[in-house]
């Protein structure tokens, strides 16, 4: 398995990232953006790999060889308790491309609600959560702290 950390910024970021992911022949990609228009990224990356998961953040990004943050400004984004004013040129996206998944490796994107366990197929719990140590699967968990 190979992990590649990618980044793109500004107009054309969606096409640039999709091109990079396709060139890597990635099996999966997880992306995060500070863009106020994430739909373009979602559409561009949707068919770039077998599994694609994306999200929007306003807390800064780490990826593509660096830590990226933006200063707060005056325009507000719905659902965000503070405001910021990104310019399209400053909006950055980072992605983790995963290649070389074979030999029984699988991906299962899921969301865990704050008030309970995720709604996963029963086989997941049997195969993964209660597996004995010698059968323990390797898991990659990307977690976000709860917002305050």
PDB file of C-alpha atoms in Angstrom:
ATOM      1  CA  UNK A   1       0.000   0.000   0.000  1.00  0.00           C
ATOM      2  CA  UNK A   2       1.255   3.481  -0.852  1.00  0.00           C
ATOM      3  CA  UNK A   3       0.001   6.785   0.588  1.00  0.00           C
ATOM      4  CA  UNK A   4       0.557  10.039  -1.290  1.00  0.00           C
ATOM      5  CA  UNK A   5      -0.093  13.458   0.245  1.00  0.00           C
ATOM      6  CA  UNK A   6      -1.321  15.982  -2.330  1.00  0.00           C
ATOM      7  CA  UNK A   7      -2.309  19.641  -2.365  1.00  0.00           C
ATOM      8  CA  UNK A   8      -3.706  22.164  -4.824  1.00  0.00           C
ATOM      9  CA  UNK A   9      -4.695  25.794  -4.444  1.00  0.00           C
ATOM     10  CA  UNK A  10      -6.828  28.337  -6.251  1.00  0.00           C
ATOM     11  CA  UNK A  11      -8.781  28.187  -9.488  1.00  0.00           C
ATOM     12  CA  UNK A  12      -8.239  24.871 -11.230  1.00  0.00           C
ATOM     13  CA  UNK A  13      -7.481  23.026  -7.972  1.00  0.00           C
ATOM     14  CA  UNK A  14     -10.230  20.477  -8.601  1.00  0.00           C
ATOM     15  CA  UNK A  15      -8.931  19.487 -12.044  1.00  0.00           C
ATOM     16  CA  UNK A  16      -5.320  19.522 -10.814  1.00  0.00           C
ATOM     17  CA  UNK A  17      -6.049  17.171  -7.915  1.00  0.00           C
ATOM     18  CA  UNK A  18      -8.178  14.844 -10.048  1.00  0.00           C
ATOM     19  CA  UNK A  19      -5.313  14.623 -12.549  1.00  0.00           C
ATOM     20  CA  UNK A  20      -2.787  13.829  -9.798  1.00  0.00           C
ATOM     21  CA  UNK A  21      -5.036  11.142  -8.298  1.00  0.00           C
ATOM     22  CA  UNK A  22      -5.603   9.514 -11.696  1.00  0.00           C
ATOM     23  CA  UNK A  23      -1.856   9.582 -12.462  1.00  0.00           C
ATOM     24  CA  UNK A  24      -1.219   7.714  -9.198  1.00  0.00           C
ATOM     25  CA  UNK A  25      -3.907   5.164 -10.127  1.00  0.00           C
ATOM     26  CA  UNK A  26      -5.227   5.617  -6.607  1.00  0.00           C
ATOM     27  CA  UNK A  27      -7.702   3.102  -5.234  1.00  0.00           C
ATOM     28  CA  UNK A  28      -9.040   5.635  -2.754  1.00  0.00           C
ATOM     29  CA  UNK A  29      -8.749   9.310  -1.953  1.00  0.00           C
ATOM     30  CA  UNK A  30      -9.685  11.324   1.130  1.00  0.00           C
ATOM     31  CA  UNK A  31      -9.773  15.091   0.567  1.00  0.00           C
ATOM     32  CA  UNK A  32     -10.324  18.145   2.738  1.00  0.00           C
ATOM     33  CA  UNK A  33     -10.843  21.675   1.487  1.00  0.00           C
ATOM     34  CA  UNK A  34     -11.295  25.157   2.830  1.00  0.00           C
ATOM     35  CA  UNK A  35     -13.162  26.076  -0.342  1.00  0.00           C
ATOM     36  CA  UNK A  36     -16.509  27.814  -0.025  1.00  0.00           C
ATOM     37  CA  UNK A  37     -17.544  25.924  -3.198  1.00  0.00           C
ATOM     38  CA  UNK A  38     -16.713  22.248  -2.482  1.00  0.00           C
ATOM     39  CA  UNK A  39     -19.186  20.866  -5.044  1.00  0.00           C
ATOM     40  CA  UNK A  40     -16.694  21.449  -7.892  1.00  0.00           C
ATOM     41  CA  UNK A  41     -14.118  19.345  -6.041  1.00  0.00           C
ATOM     42  CA  UNK A  42     -16.636  16.624  -5.238  1.00  0.00           C
ATOM     43  CA  UNK A  43     -17.659  16.339  -8.892  1.00  0.00           C
ATOM     44  CA  UNK A  44     -14.076  16.427 -10.232  1.00  0.00           C
ATOM     45  CA  UNK A  45     -12.801  13.832  -7.769  1.00  0.00           C
ATOM     46  CA  UNK A  46     -15.886  11.574  -7.708  1.00  0.00           C
ATOM     47  CA  UNK A  47     -14.626   9.200 -10.392  1.00  0.00           C
ATOM     48  CA  UNK A  48     -10.885   9.663  -9.848  1.00  0.00           C
ATOM     49  CA  UNK A  49     -10.685   6.590  -7.598  1.00  0.00           C
ATOM     50  CA  UNK A  50     -12.863   3.655  -6.560  1.00  0.00           C
ATOM     51  CA  UNK A  51     -13.576   5.225  -3.161  1.00  0.00           C
ATOM     52  CA  UNK A  52     -13.643   8.977  -2.603  1.00  0.00           C
ATOM     53  CA  UNK A  53     -14.447  10.789   0.640  1.00  0.00           C
ATOM     54  CA  UNK A  54     -14.318  14.565   1.069  1.00  0.00           C
ATOM     55  CA  UNK A  55     -15.062  17.253   3.613  1.00  0.00           C
ATOM     56  CA  UNK A  56     -14.910  21.010   4.186  1.00  0.00           C
ATOM     57  CA  UNK A  57     -12.937  22.568   7.022  1.00  0.00           C
ATOM     58  CA  UNK A  58     -12.472  26.090   8.336  1.00  0.00           C
ATOM     59  CA  UNK A  59      -9.762  25.128  10.835  1.00  0.00           C
ATOM     60  CA  UNK A  60      -6.726  24.871   8.558  1.00  0.00           C
ATOM     61  CA  UNK A  61      -5.231  21.953   6.676  1.00  0.00           C
ATOM     62  CA  UNK A  62      -2.195  19.684   6.914  1.00  0.00           C
ATOM     63  CA  UNK A  63      -1.094  17.884   3.764  1.00  0.00           C
ATOM     64  CA  UNK A  64       0.931  18.083   0.603  1.00  0.00           C
ATOM     65  CA  UNK A  65       4.082  18.665   2.623  1.00  0.00           C
ATOM     66  CA  UNK A  66       2.864  21.556   4.733  1.00  0.00           C
ATOM     67  CA  UNK A  67       0.482  23.046   7.249  1.00  0.00           C
ATOM     68  CA  UNK A  68      -1.896  25.579   5.749  1.00  0.00           C
ATOM     69  CA  UNK A  69      -4.067  28.048   7.616  1.00  0.00           C
ATOM     70  CA  UNK A  70      -6.015  31.108   6.684  1.00  0.00           C
ATOM     71  CA  UNK A  71      -6.698  34.265   8.632  1.00  0.00           C
ATOM     72  CA  UNK A  72     -10.213  35.172   9.679  1.00  0.00           C
ATOM     73  CA  UNK A  73     -12.024  37.979   7.911  1.00  0.00           C
ATOM     74  CA  UNK A  74     -15.511  39.401   7.621  1.00  0.00           C
ATOM     75  CA  UNK A  75     -17.665  37.269   5.280  1.00  0.00           C
ATOM     76  CA  UNK A  76     -19.543  34.429   6.961  1.00  0.00           C
ATOM     77  CA  UNK A  77     -20.222  30.875   5.846  1.00  0.00           C
ATOM     78  CA  UNK A  78     -23.513  29.230   6.876  1.00  0.00           C
ATOM     79  CA  UNK A  79     -23.096  26.996   9.912  1.00  0.00           C
ATOM     80  CA  UNK A  80     -19.718  28.436  10.913  1.00  0.00           C
ATOM     81  CA  UNK A  81     -19.700  30.192  14.302  1.00  0.00           C
ATOM     82  CA  UNK A  82     -17.106  32.733  13.194  1.00  0.00           C
ATOM     83  CA  UNK A  83     -16.357  34.356   9.889  1.00  0.00           C
ATOM     84  CA  UNK A  84     -13.671  34.275   7.262  1.00  0.00           C
ATOM     85  CA  UNK A  85     -13.270  35.694   3.792  1.00  0.00           C
ATOM     86  CA  UNK A  86     -11.310  33.398   1.513  1.00  0.00           C
ATOM     87  CA  UNK A  87     -10.287  34.560  -1.886  1.00  0.00           C
ATOM     88  CA  UNK A  88     -10.607  31.896  -4.588  1.00  0.00           C
ATOM     89  CA  UNK A  89      -6.830  32.066  -5.086  1.00  0.00           C
ATOM     90  CA  UNK A  90      -6.225  31.210  -1.423  1.00  0.00           C
ATOM     91  CA  UNK A  91      -8.659  28.315  -1.122  1.00  0.00           C
ATOM     92  CA  UNK A  92      -6.612  25.162  -0.674  1.00  0.00           C
ATOM     93  CA  UNK A  93      -7.414  21.461  -0.856  1.00  0.00           C
ATOM     94  CA  UNK A  94      -5.306  18.630   0.524  1.00  0.00           C
ATOM     95  CA  UNK A  95      -5.786  14.966  -0.278  1.00  0.00           C
ATOM     96  CA  UNK A  96      -4.475  11.594   0.785  1.00  0.00           C
ATOM     97  CA  UNK A  97      -4.322   9.191  -2.181  1.00  0.00           C
ATOM     98  CA  UNK A  98      -4.136   5.489  -1.332  1.00  0.00           C
ATOM     99  CA  UNK A  99      -2.721   3.146  -3.977  1.00  0.00           C
ATOM    100  CA  UNK A 100      -1.888  -0.534  -4.088  1.00  0.00           C
ATOM    101  CA  UNK A 101      -4.867  -1.915  -2.207  1.00  0.00           C
ATOM    102  CA  UNK A 102      -4.944  -5.576  -3.091  1.00  0.00           C
ATOM    103  CA  UNK A 103      -4.879  -8.965  -1.473  1.00  0.00           C
ATOM    104  CA  UNK A 104      -8.081  -8.579   0.478  1.00  0.00           C
ATOM    105  CA  UNK A 105      -7.726  -4.944   1.469  1.00  0.00           C
ATOM    106  CA  UNK A 106     -10.964  -3.003   1.560  1.00  0.00           C
ATOM    107  CA  UNK A 107     -12.303   0.428   2.352  1.00  0.00           C
ATOM    108  CA  UNK A 108     -15.399   1.281   4.314  1.00  0.00           C
ATOM    109  CA  UNK A 109     -16.082   5.005   4.695  1.00  0.00           C
ATOM    110  CA  UNK A 110     -18.419   5.778   7.595  1.00  0.00           C
ATOM    111  CA  UNK A 111     -19.526   8.536   9.917  1.00  0.00           C
ATOM    112  CA  UNK A 112     -19.935   8.173  13.649  1.00  0.00           C
ATOM    113  CA  UNK A 113     -22.733  10.291  15.107  1.00  0.00           C
ATOM    114  CA  UNK A 114     -21.903  12.139  18.343  1.00  0.00           C
ATOM    115  CA  UNK A 115     -24.585  10.236  20.262  1.00  0.00           C
ATOM    116  CA  UNK A 116     -23.914   6.601  19.367  1.00  0.00           C
ATOM    117  CA  UNK A 117     -22.171   4.032  17.228  1.00  0.00           C
ATOM    118  CA  UNK A 118     -22.095   4.213  13.446  1.00  0.00           C
ATOM    119  CA  UNK A 119     -24.753   2.321  11.512  1.00  0.00           C
ATOM    120  CA  UNK A 120     -22.532  -0.330   9.928  1.00  0.00           C
ATOM    121  CA  UNK A 121     -23.360  -3.789   8.581  1.00  0.00           C
ATOM    122  CA  UNK A 122     -23.404  -6.435  11.317  1.00  0.00           C
ATOM    123  CA  UNK A 123     -20.551  -8.279   9.579  1.00  0.00           C
ATOM    124  CA  UNK A 124     -18.281  -5.277  10.196  1.00  0.00           C
ATOM    125  CA  UNK A 125     -18.657  -5.591  13.953  1.00  0.00           C
ATOM    126  CA  UNK A 126     -18.086  -9.354  13.825  1.00  0.00           C
ATOM    127  CA  UNK A 127     -15.080  -9.163  11.495  1.00  0.00           C
ATOM    128  CA  UNK A 128     -13.374  -6.068  12.899  1.00  0.00           C
ATOM    129  CA  UNK A 129     -14.534  -4.801  16.261  1.00  0.00           C
ATOM    130  CA  UNK A 130     -14.434  -8.154  18.066  1.00  0.00           C
ATOM    131  CA  UNK A 131     -11.626  -9.810  16.104  1.00  0.00           C
ATOM    132  CA  UNK A 132      -9.101 -11.718  18.226  1.00  0.00           C
ATOM    133  CA  UNK A 133      -5.609 -10.153  18.273  1.00  0.00           C
ATOM    134  CA  UNK A 134      -4.171 -12.617  15.713  1.00  0.00           C
ATOM    135  CA  UNK A 135      -6.928 -11.637  13.246  1.00  0.00           C
ATOM    136  CA  UNK A 136      -6.931  -7.929  14.070  1.00  0.00           C
ATOM    137  CA  UNK A 137      -7.341  -5.818  10.937  1.00  0.00           C
ATOM    138  CA  UNK A 138      -5.204  -2.793  10.182  1.00  0.00           C
ATOM    139  CA  UNK A 139      -7.368   0.311  10.387  1.00  0.00           C
ATOM    140  CA  UNK A 140      -6.713   3.885   9.288  1.00  0.00           C
ATOM    141  CA  UNK A 141      -8.957   6.279  11.182  1.00  0.00           C
ATOM    142  CA  UNK A 142      -9.139   9.948  10.268  1.00  0.00           C
ATOM    143  CA  UNK A 143     -10.894  11.707  13.102  1.00  0.00           C
ATOM    144  CA  UNK A 144     -11.952  15.272  13.746  1.00  0.00           C
ATOM    145  CA  UNK A 145     -12.377  16.658  17.260  1.00  0.00           C
ATOM    146  CA  UNK A 146     -15.855  17.837  18.159  1.00  0.00           C
ATOM    147  CA  UNK A 147     -16.439  21.527  17.555  1.00  0.00           C
ATOM    148  CA  UNK A 148     -16.594  23.621  20.680  1.00  0.00           C
TER     149      UNK A 148
END
